[in-house]
mmCIF file of C-alpha atoms in Angstrom:
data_model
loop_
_atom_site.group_PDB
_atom_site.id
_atom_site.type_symbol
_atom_site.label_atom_id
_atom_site.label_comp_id
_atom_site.label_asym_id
_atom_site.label_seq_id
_atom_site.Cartn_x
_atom_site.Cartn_y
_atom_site.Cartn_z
ATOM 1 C CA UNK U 1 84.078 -76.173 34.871
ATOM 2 C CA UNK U 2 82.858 -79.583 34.947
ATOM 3 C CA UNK U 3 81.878 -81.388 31.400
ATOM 4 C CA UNK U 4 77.897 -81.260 31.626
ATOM 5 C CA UNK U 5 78.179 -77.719 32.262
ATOM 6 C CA UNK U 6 80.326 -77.265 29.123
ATOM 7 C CA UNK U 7 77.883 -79.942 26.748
ATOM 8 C CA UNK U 8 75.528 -77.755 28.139
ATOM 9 C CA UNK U 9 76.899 -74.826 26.772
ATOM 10 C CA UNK U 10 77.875 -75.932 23.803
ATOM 11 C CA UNK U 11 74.375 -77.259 23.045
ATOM 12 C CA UNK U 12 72.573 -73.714 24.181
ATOM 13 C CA UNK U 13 75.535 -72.168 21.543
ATOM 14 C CA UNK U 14 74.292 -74.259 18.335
ATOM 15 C CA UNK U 15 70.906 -73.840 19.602
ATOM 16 C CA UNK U 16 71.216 -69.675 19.540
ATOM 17 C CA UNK U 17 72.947 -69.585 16.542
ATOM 18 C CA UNK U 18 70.515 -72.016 14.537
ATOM 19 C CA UNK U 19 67.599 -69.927 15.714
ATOM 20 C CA UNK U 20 69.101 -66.681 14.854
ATOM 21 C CA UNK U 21 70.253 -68.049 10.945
ATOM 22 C CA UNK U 22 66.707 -69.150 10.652
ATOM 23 C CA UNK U 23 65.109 -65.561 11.572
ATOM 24 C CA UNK U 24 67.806 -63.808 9.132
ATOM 25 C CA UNK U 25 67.135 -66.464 6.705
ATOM 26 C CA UNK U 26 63.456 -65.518 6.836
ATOM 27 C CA UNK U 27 63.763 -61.908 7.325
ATOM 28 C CA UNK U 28 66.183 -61.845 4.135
ATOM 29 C CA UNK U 29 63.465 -64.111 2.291
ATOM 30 C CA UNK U 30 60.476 -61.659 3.141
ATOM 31 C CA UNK U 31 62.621 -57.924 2.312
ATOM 32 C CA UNK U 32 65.052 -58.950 0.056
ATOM 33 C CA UNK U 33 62.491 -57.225 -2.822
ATOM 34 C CA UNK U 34 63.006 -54.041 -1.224
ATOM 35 C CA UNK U 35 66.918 -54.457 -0.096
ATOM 36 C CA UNK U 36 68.025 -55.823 -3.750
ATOM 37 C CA UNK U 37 64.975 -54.946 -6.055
ATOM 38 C CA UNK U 38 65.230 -58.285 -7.083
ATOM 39 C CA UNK U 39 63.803 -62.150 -5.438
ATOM 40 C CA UNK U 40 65.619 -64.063 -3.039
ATOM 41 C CA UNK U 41 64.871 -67.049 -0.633
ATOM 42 C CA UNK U 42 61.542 -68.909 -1.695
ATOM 43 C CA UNK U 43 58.483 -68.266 -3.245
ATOM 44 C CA UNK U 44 55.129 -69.925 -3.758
ATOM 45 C CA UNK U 45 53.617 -71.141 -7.197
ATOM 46 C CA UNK U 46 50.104 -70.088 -7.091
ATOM 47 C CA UNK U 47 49.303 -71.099 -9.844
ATOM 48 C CA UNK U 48 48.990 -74.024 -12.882
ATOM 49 C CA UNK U 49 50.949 -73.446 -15.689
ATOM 50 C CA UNK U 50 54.114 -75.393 -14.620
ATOM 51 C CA UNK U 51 52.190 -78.583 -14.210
ATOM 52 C CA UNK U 52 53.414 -81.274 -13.316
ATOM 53 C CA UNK U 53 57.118 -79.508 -12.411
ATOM 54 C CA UNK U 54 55.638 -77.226 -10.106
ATOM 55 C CA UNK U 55 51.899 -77.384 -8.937
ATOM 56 C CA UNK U 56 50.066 -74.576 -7.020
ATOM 57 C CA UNK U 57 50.731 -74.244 -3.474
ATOM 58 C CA UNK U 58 54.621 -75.391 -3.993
ATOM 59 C CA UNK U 59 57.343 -73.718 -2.621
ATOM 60 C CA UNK U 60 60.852 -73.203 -4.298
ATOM 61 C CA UNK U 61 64.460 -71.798 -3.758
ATOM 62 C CA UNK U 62 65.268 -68.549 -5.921
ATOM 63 C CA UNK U 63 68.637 -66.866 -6.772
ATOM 64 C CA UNK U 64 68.793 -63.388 -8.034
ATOM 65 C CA UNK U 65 69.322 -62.361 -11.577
ATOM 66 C CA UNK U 66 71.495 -59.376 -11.757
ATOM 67 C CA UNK U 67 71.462 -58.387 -15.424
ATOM 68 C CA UNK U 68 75.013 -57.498 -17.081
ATOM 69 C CA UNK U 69 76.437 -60.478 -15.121
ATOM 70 C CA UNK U 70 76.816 -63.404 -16.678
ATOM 71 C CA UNK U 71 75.600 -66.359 -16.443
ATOM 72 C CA UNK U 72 72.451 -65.245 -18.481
ATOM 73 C CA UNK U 73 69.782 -67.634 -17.967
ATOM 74 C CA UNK U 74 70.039 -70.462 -20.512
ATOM 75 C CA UNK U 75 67.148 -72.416 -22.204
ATOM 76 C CA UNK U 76 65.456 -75.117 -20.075
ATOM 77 C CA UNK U 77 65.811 -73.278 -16.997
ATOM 78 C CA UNK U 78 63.400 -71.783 -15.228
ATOM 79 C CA UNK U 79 63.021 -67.835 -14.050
ATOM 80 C CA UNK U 80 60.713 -65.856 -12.143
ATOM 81 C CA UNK U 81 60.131 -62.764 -13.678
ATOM 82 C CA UNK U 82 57.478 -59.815 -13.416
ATOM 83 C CA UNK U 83 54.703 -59.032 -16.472
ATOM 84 C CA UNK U 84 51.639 -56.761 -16.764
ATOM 85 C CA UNK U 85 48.533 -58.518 -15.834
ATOM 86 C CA UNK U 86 44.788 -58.702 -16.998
ATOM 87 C CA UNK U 87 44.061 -55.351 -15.037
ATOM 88 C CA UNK U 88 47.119 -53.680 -15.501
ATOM 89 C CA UNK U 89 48.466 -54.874 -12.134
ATOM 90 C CA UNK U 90 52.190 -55.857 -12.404
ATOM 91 C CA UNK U 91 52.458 -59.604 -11.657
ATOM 92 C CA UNK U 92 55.102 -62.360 -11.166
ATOM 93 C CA UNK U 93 55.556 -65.426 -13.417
ATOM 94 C CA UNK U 94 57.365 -68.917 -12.814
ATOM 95 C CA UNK U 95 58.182 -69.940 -16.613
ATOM 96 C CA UNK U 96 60.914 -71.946 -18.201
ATOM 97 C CA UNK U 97 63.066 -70.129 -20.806
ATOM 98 C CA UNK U 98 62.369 -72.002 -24.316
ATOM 99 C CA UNK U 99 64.059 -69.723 -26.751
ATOM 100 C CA UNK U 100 66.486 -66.819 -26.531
ATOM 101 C CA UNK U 101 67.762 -64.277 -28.344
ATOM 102 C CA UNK U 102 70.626 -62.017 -27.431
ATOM 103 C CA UNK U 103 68.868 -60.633 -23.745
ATOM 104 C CA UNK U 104 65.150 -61.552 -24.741
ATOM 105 C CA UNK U 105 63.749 -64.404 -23.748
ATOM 106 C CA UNK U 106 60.156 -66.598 -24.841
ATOM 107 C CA UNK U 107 58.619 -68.392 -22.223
ATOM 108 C CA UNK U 108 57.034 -70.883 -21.663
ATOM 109 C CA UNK U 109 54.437 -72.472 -18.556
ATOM 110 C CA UNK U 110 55.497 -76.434 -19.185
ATOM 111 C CA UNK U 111 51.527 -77.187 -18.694
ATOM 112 C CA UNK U 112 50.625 -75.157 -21.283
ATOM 113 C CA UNK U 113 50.498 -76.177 -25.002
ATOM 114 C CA UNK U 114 51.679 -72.452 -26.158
ATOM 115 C CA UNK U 115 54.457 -69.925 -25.480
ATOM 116 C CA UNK U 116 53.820 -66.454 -23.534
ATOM 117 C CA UNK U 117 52.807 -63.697 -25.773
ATOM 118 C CA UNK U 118 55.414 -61.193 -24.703
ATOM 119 C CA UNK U 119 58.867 -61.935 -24.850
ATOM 120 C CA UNK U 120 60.791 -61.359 -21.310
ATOM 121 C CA UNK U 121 63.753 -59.278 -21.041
ATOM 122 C CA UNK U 122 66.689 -58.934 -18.837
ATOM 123 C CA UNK U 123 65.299 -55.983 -16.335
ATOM 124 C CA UNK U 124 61.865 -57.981 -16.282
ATOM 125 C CA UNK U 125 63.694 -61.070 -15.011
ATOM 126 C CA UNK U 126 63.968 -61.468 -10.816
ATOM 127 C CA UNK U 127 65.879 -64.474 -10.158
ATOM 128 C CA UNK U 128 66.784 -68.142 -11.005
ATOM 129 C CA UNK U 129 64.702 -71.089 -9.611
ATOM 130 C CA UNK U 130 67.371 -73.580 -7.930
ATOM 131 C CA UNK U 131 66.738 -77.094 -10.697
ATOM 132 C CA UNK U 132 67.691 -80.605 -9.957
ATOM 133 C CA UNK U 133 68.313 -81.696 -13.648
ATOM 134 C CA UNK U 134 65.145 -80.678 -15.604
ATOM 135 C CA UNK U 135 63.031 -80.684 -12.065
ATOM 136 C CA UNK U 136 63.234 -77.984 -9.503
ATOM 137 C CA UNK U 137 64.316 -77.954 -6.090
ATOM 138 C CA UNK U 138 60.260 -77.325 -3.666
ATOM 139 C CA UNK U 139 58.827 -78.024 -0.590
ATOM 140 C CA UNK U 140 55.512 -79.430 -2.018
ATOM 141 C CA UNK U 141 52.413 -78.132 -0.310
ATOM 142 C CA UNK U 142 53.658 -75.890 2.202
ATOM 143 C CA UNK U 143 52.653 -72.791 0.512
ATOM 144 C CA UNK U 144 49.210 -72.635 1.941
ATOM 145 C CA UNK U 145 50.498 -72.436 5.568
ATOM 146 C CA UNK U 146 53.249 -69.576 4.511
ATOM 147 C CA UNK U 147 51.019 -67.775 2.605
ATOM 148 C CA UNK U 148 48.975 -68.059 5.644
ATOM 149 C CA UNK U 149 51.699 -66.680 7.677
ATOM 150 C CA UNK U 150 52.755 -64.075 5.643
ATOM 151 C CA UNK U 151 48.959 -62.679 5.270
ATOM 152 C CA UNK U 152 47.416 -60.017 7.649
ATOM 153 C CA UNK U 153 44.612 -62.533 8.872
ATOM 154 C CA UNK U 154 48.060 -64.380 11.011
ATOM 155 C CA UNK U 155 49.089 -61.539 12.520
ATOM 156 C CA UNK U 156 47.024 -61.663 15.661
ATOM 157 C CA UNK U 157 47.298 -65.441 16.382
ATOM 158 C CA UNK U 158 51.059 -65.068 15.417
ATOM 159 C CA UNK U 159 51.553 -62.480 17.953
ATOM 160 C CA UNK U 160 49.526 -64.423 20.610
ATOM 161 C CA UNK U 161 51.459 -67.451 20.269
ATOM 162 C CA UNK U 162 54.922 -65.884 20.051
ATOM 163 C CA UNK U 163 53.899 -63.930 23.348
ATOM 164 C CA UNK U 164 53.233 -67.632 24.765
ATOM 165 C CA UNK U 165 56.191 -68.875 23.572
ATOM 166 C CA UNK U 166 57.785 -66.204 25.554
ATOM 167 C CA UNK U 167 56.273 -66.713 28.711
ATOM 168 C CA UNK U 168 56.582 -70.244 28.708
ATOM 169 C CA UNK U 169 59.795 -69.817 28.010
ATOM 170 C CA UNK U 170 59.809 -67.190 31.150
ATOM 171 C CA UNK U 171 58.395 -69.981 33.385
ATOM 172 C CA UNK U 172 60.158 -73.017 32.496
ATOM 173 C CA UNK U 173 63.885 -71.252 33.006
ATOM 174 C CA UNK U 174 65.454 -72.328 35.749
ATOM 175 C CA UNK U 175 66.346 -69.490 37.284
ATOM 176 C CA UNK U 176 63.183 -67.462 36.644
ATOM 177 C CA UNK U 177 61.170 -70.562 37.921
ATOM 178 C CA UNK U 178 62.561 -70.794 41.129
ATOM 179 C CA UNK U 179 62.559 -66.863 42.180
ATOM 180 C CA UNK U 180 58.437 -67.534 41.082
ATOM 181 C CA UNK U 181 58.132 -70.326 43.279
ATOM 182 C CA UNK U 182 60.052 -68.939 46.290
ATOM 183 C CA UNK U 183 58.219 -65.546 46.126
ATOM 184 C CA UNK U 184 55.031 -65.960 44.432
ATOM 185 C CA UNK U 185 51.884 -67.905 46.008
ATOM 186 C CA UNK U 186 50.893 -68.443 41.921
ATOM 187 C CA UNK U 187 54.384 -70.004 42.156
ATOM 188 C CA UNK U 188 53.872 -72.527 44.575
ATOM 189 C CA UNK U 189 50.486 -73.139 43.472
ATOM 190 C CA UNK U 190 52.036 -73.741 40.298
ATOM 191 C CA UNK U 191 54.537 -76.275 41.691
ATOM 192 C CA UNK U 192 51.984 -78.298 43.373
ATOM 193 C CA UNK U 193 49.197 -77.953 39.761
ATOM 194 C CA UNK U 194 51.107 -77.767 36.746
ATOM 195 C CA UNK U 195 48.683 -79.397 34.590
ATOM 196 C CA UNK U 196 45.956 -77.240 35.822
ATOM 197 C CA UNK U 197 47.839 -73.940 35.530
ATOM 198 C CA UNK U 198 49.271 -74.927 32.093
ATOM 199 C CA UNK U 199 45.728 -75.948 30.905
ATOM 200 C CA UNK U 200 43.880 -72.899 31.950
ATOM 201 C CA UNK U 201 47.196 -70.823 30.253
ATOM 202 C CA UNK U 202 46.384 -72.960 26.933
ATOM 203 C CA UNK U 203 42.543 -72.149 27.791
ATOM 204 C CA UNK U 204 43.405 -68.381 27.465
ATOM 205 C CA UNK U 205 45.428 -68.770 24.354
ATOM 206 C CA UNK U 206 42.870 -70.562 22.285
ATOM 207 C CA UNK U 207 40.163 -68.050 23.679
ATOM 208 C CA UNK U 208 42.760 -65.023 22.575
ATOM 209 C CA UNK U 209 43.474 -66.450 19.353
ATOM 210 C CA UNK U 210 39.686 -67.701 18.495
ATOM 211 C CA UNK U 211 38.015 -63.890 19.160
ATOM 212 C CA UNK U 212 40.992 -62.504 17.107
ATOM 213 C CA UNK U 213 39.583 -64.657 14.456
ATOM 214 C CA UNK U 214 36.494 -63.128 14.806
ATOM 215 C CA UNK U 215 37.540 -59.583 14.471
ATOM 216 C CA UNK U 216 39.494 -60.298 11.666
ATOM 217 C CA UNK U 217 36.615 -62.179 9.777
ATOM 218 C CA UNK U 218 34.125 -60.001 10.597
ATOM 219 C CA UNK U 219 33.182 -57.390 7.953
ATOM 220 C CA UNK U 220 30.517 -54.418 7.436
ATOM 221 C CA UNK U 221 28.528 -54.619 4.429
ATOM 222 C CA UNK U 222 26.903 -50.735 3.157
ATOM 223 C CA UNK U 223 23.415 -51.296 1.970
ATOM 224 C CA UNK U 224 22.078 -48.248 -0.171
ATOM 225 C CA UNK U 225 18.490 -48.277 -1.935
ATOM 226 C CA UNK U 226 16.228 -45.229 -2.679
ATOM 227 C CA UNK U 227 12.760 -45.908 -2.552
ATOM 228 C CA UNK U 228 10.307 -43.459 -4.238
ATOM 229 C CA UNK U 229 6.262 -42.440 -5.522
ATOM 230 C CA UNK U 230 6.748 -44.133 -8.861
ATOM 231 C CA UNK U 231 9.805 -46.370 -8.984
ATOM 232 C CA UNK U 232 11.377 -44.646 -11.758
ATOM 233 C CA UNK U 233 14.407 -42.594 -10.053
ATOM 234 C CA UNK U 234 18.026 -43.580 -10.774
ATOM 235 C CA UNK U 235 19.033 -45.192 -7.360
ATOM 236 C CA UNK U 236 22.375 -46.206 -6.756
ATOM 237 C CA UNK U 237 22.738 -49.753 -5.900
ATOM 238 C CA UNK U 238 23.811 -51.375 -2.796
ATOM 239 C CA UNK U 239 27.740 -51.894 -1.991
ATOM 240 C CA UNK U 240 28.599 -55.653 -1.028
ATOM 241 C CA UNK U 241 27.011 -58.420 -1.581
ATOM 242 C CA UNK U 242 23.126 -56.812 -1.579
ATOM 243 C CA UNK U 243 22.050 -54.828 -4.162
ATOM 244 C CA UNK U 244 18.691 -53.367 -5.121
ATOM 245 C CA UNK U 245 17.993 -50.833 -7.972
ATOM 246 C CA UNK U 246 14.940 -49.090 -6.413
ATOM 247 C CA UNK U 247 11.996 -49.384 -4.411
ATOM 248 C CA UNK U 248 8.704 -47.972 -4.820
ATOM 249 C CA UNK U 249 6.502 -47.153 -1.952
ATOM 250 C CA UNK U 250 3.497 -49.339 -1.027
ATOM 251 C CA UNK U 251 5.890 -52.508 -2.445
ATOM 252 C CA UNK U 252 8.384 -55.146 -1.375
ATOM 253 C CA UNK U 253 12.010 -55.636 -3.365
ATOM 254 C CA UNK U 254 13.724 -58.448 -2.538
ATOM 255 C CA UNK U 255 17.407 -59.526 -3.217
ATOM 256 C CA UNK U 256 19.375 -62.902 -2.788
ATOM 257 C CA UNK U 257 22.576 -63.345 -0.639
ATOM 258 C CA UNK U 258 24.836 -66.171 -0.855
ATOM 259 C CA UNK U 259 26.537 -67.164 1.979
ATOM 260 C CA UNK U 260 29.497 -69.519 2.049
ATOM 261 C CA UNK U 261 32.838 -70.369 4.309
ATOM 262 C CA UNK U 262 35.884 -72.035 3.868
ATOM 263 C CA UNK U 263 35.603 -73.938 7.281
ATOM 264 C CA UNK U 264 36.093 -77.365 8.057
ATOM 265 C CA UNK U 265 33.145 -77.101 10.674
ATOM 266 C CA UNK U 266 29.958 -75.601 10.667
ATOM 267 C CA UNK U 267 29.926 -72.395 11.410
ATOM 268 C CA UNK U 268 27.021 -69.961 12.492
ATOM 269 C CA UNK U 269 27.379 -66.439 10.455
ATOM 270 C CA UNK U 270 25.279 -63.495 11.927
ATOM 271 C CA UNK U 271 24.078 -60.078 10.438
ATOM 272 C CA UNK U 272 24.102 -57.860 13.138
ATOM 273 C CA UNK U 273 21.976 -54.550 12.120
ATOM 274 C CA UNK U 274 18.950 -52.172 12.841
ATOM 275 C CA UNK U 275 16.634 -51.368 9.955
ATOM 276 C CA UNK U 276 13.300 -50.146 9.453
ATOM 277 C CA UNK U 277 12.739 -51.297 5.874
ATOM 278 C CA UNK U 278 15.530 -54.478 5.514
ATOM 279 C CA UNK U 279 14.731 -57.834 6.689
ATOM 280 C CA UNK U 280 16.396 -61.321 6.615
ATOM 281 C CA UNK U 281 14.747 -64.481 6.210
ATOM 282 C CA UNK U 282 17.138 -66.588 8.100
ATOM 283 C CA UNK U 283 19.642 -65.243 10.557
ATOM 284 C CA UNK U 284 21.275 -66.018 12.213
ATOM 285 C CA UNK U 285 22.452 -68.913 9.182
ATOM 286 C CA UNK U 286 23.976 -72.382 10.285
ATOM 287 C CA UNK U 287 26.653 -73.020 6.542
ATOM 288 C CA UNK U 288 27.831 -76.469 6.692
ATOM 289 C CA UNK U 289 31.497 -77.207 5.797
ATOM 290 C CA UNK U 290 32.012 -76.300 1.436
ATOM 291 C CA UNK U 291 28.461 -75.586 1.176
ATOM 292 C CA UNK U 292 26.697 -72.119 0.068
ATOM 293 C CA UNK U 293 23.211 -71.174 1.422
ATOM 294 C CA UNK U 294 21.232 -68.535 -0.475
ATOM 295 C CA UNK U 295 19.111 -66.054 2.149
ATOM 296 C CA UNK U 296 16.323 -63.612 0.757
ATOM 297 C CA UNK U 297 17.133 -59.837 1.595
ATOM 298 C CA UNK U 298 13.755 -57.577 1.630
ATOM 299 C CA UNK U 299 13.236 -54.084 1.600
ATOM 300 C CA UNK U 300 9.994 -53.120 3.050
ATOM 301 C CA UNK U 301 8.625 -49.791 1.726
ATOM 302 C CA UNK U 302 4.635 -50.730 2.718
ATOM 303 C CA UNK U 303 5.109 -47.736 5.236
ATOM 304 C CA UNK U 304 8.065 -45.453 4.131
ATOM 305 C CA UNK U 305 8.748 -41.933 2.978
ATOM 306 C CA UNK U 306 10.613 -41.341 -0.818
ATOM 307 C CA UNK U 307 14.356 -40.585 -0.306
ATOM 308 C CA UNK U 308 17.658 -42.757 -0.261
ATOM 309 C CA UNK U 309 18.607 -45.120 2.409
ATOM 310 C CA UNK U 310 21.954 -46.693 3.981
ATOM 311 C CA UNK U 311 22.251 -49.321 5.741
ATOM 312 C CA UNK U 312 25.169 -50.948 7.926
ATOM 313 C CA UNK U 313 25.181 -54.936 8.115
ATOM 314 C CA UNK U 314 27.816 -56.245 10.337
ATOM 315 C CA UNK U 315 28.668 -60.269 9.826
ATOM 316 C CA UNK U 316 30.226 -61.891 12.105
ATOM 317 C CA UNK U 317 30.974 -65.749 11.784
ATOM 318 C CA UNK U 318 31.710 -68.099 14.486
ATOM 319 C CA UNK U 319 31.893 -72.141 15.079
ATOM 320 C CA UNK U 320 28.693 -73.505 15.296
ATOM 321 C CA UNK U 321 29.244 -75.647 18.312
ATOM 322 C CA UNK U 322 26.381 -73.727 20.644
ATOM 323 C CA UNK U 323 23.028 -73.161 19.285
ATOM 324 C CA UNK U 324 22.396 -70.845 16.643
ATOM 325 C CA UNK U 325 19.943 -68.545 18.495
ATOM 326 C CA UNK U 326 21.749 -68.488 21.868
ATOM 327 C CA UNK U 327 24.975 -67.247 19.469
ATOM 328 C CA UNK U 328 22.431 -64.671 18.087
ATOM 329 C CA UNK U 329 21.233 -63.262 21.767
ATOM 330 C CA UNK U 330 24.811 -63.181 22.989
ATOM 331 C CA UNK U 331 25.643 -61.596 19.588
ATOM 332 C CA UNK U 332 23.113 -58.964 19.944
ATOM 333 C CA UNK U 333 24.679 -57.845 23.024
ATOM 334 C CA UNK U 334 27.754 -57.739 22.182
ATOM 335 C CA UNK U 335 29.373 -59.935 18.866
ATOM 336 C CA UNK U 336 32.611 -60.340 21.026
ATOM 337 C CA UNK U 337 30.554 -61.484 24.178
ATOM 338 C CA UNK U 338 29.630 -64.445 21.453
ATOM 339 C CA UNK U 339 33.250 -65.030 20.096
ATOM 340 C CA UNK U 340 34.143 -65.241 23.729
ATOM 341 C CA UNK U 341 31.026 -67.335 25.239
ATOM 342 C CA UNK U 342 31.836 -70.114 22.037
ATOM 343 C CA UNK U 343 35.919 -69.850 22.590
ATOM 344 C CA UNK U 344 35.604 -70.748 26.093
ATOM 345 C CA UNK U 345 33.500 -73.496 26.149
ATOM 346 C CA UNK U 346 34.895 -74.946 23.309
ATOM 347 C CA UNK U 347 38.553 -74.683 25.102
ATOM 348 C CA UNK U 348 37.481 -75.785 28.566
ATOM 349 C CA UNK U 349 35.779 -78.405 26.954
ATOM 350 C CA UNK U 350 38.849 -80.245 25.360
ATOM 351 C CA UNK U 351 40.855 -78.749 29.099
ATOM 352 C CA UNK U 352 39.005 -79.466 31.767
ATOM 353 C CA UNK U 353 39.622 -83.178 31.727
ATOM 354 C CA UNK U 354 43.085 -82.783 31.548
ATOM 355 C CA UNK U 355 42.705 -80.760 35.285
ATOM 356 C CA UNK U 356 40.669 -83.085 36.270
ATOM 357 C CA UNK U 357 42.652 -85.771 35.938
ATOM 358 C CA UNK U 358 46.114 -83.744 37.424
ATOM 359 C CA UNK U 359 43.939 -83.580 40.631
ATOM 360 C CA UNK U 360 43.441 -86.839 40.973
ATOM 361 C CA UNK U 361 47.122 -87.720 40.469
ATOM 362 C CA UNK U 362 47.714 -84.866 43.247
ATOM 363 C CA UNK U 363 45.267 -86.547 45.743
ATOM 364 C CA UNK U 364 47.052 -90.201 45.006
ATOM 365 C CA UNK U 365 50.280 -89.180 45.396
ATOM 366 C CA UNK U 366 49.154 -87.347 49.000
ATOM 367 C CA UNK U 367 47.499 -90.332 50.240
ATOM 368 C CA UNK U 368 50.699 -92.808 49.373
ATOM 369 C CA UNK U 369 52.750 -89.757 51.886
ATOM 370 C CA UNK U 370 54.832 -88.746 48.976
ATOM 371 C CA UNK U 371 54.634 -85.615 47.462
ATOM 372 C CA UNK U 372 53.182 -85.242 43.932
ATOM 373 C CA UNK U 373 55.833 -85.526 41.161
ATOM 374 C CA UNK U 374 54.083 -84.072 38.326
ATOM 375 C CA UNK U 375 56.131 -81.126 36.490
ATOM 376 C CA UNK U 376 54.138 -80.946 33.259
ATOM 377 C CA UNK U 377 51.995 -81.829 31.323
#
């Protein structure tokens, strides 16, 4: 066996078994809860109690706290433990032990200027936080992207890009490579276009990934109103975001809506629906990056009959990088058409020159009688 081949080896070894530590490491991290009852791996301060030791959006290394073996946790360190919340709804707490006494324990947030109200005891506690002196041992800001990862919303892109991962992984082997070349027309193709073949592959992805984000930020909002002869009827109010109390006929009722997004660009949001009586005085609405706009919702009763309506909005939001009204006609035929019309441009757009300029290479490299060398991107 000559050397390379055994470096090579060697290096694939380390590789396999790094890889495979970090998905137990993680997979330990995420079920330890439900393996040991108790926390293990990381968590993420979300919130500002622990100011300036730990700000929101940190993330820091836990031990479990098995109760009835000692060490007990001592004053000055800090613990994660579980409470009862505002609503009843059992919550977890990064606090540093200022008093004890026997296996109860006051806490204490070191931003805050008082102690908890309810002492902690041993069965409430879940683990130690790892400290470096009276610090703690984080990862500061990296909570926002695991928290990301971790929430439903990633599951689609996360799946899409691990199922990339795989194929590239699929194409660039040496062995599966050259059976595609040798018996595959894509293969050879491929061989003589990388870039192209690679950019219309990264084309796809984005377009995947962008109408998954879509679906998953689209959202149907139930609209109920009653509308009767004198106005008077108990009518149960409208679920989401637009409510009315009642409607009496021969009159208008209008409601506001308040329409925001997180985005960094601005981003068209749609109300897709079919109403007799409800009306929108803007849509589809253009939001600007960290801004709100306010819409006017009317119901219409001019020319109804008494009784109690529902209506189904769907909203959809999507980049605003096409105009607003050709979004809105796509949008009416189908919201995905839109997601898809707006993902592809957007992608070729940033793509397309990169193809471009692999065929030019390819044309150069045929003219000087040499065959073209590019293998990537």
């Amino acid at each position: 066996m000559r050397r390379q081949d055994l470096q090579g080896r060697k290096a694939r070894l380390i590789g396999n078994l790094a890889f495979a530590l970090v998905l137990l490491t993680v997979f330990f991290s995420l079920y330890s809860h439900y393996i040991l009852k108790k926390a293990w791996g990381w968590n993420i301060v979300q919130g500002e109690s622990m100011v300036p030791t730990l700000k929101r959006g940190d993330l820091v290394f836990i031990i479990p706290f098995l109760p009835g073996r000692p060490p007990d946790p001592h004053i000055g360190e800090i613990i994660v433990f579980t409470r009862e919340g505002p609503k009843g709804v059992e919550e977890k707490v990064i606090h540093r032990v200022v008093d004890k006494k026997g296996h109860v324990y006051l806490t204490k947030g070191d931003g805050n200027s008082f102690t908890d109200h309810t002492p902690v005891t041993s069965d409430k506690i879940e683990g130690y936080i790892i400290q470096i002196g009276e610090g703690a041992l984080k990862i500061p800001g990296v909570g926002a992207l695991v928290l990301y990862i971790s929430s439903s919303k990633a599951r689609a892109p996360l799946a899409l890009a691990i199922l990339f991962i795989i194929l590239l992984w699929w194409a660039f082997s040496s062995k599966s490579r050259g059976r595609f070349k040798r018996r595959n027309a894509l293969g050879r193709f491929y061989e003589r276009h990388p870039t192209f073949v690679n950019c219309v592959g990264v084309m796809l992805l984005c377009t995947l990934i962008m109408v998954s984000g879509a679906i998953r930020g689209s959202s149907v909002k139930e609209v109920t109103y009653g509308i009767s002869l004198t106005g008077r009827e108990q009518i149960l109010a409208g679920h989401g975001e637009i409510n009315f109390d009642y409607v009496r006929i021969g009159s208008e009722k209008e409601s506001t809506l308040t329409v925001s997004t997180d985005s960094i660009f601005p981003m068209v949001v749609l109300f897709i629906f079919d109403s007799e009586h409800l009306s929108l005085s803007q849509n589809p609405v253009v939001v600007q990056p960290k801004t709100e706009m306010e819409i006017t919702a009317t119901i219409n009763a001019r020319k109804a009959t008494p009784g109690l309506y529902s209506e189904k909005i769907s909203m959809w939001v999507l980049p605003g990088f096409l105009p607003p009204d050709m979004i809105y006609s796509l949008a009416k035929i189908h919201p995905l058409l839109a997601a898809l019309t707006v993902s592809l441009i957007l992608s070729s757009g940033a793509i397309l020159p990169l193809a471009f300029l692999d065929s030019q290479f390819n044309r150069r490299s045929k003219r000087k009688g040499s065959p073209a060398r590019n293998r990537g991107w």
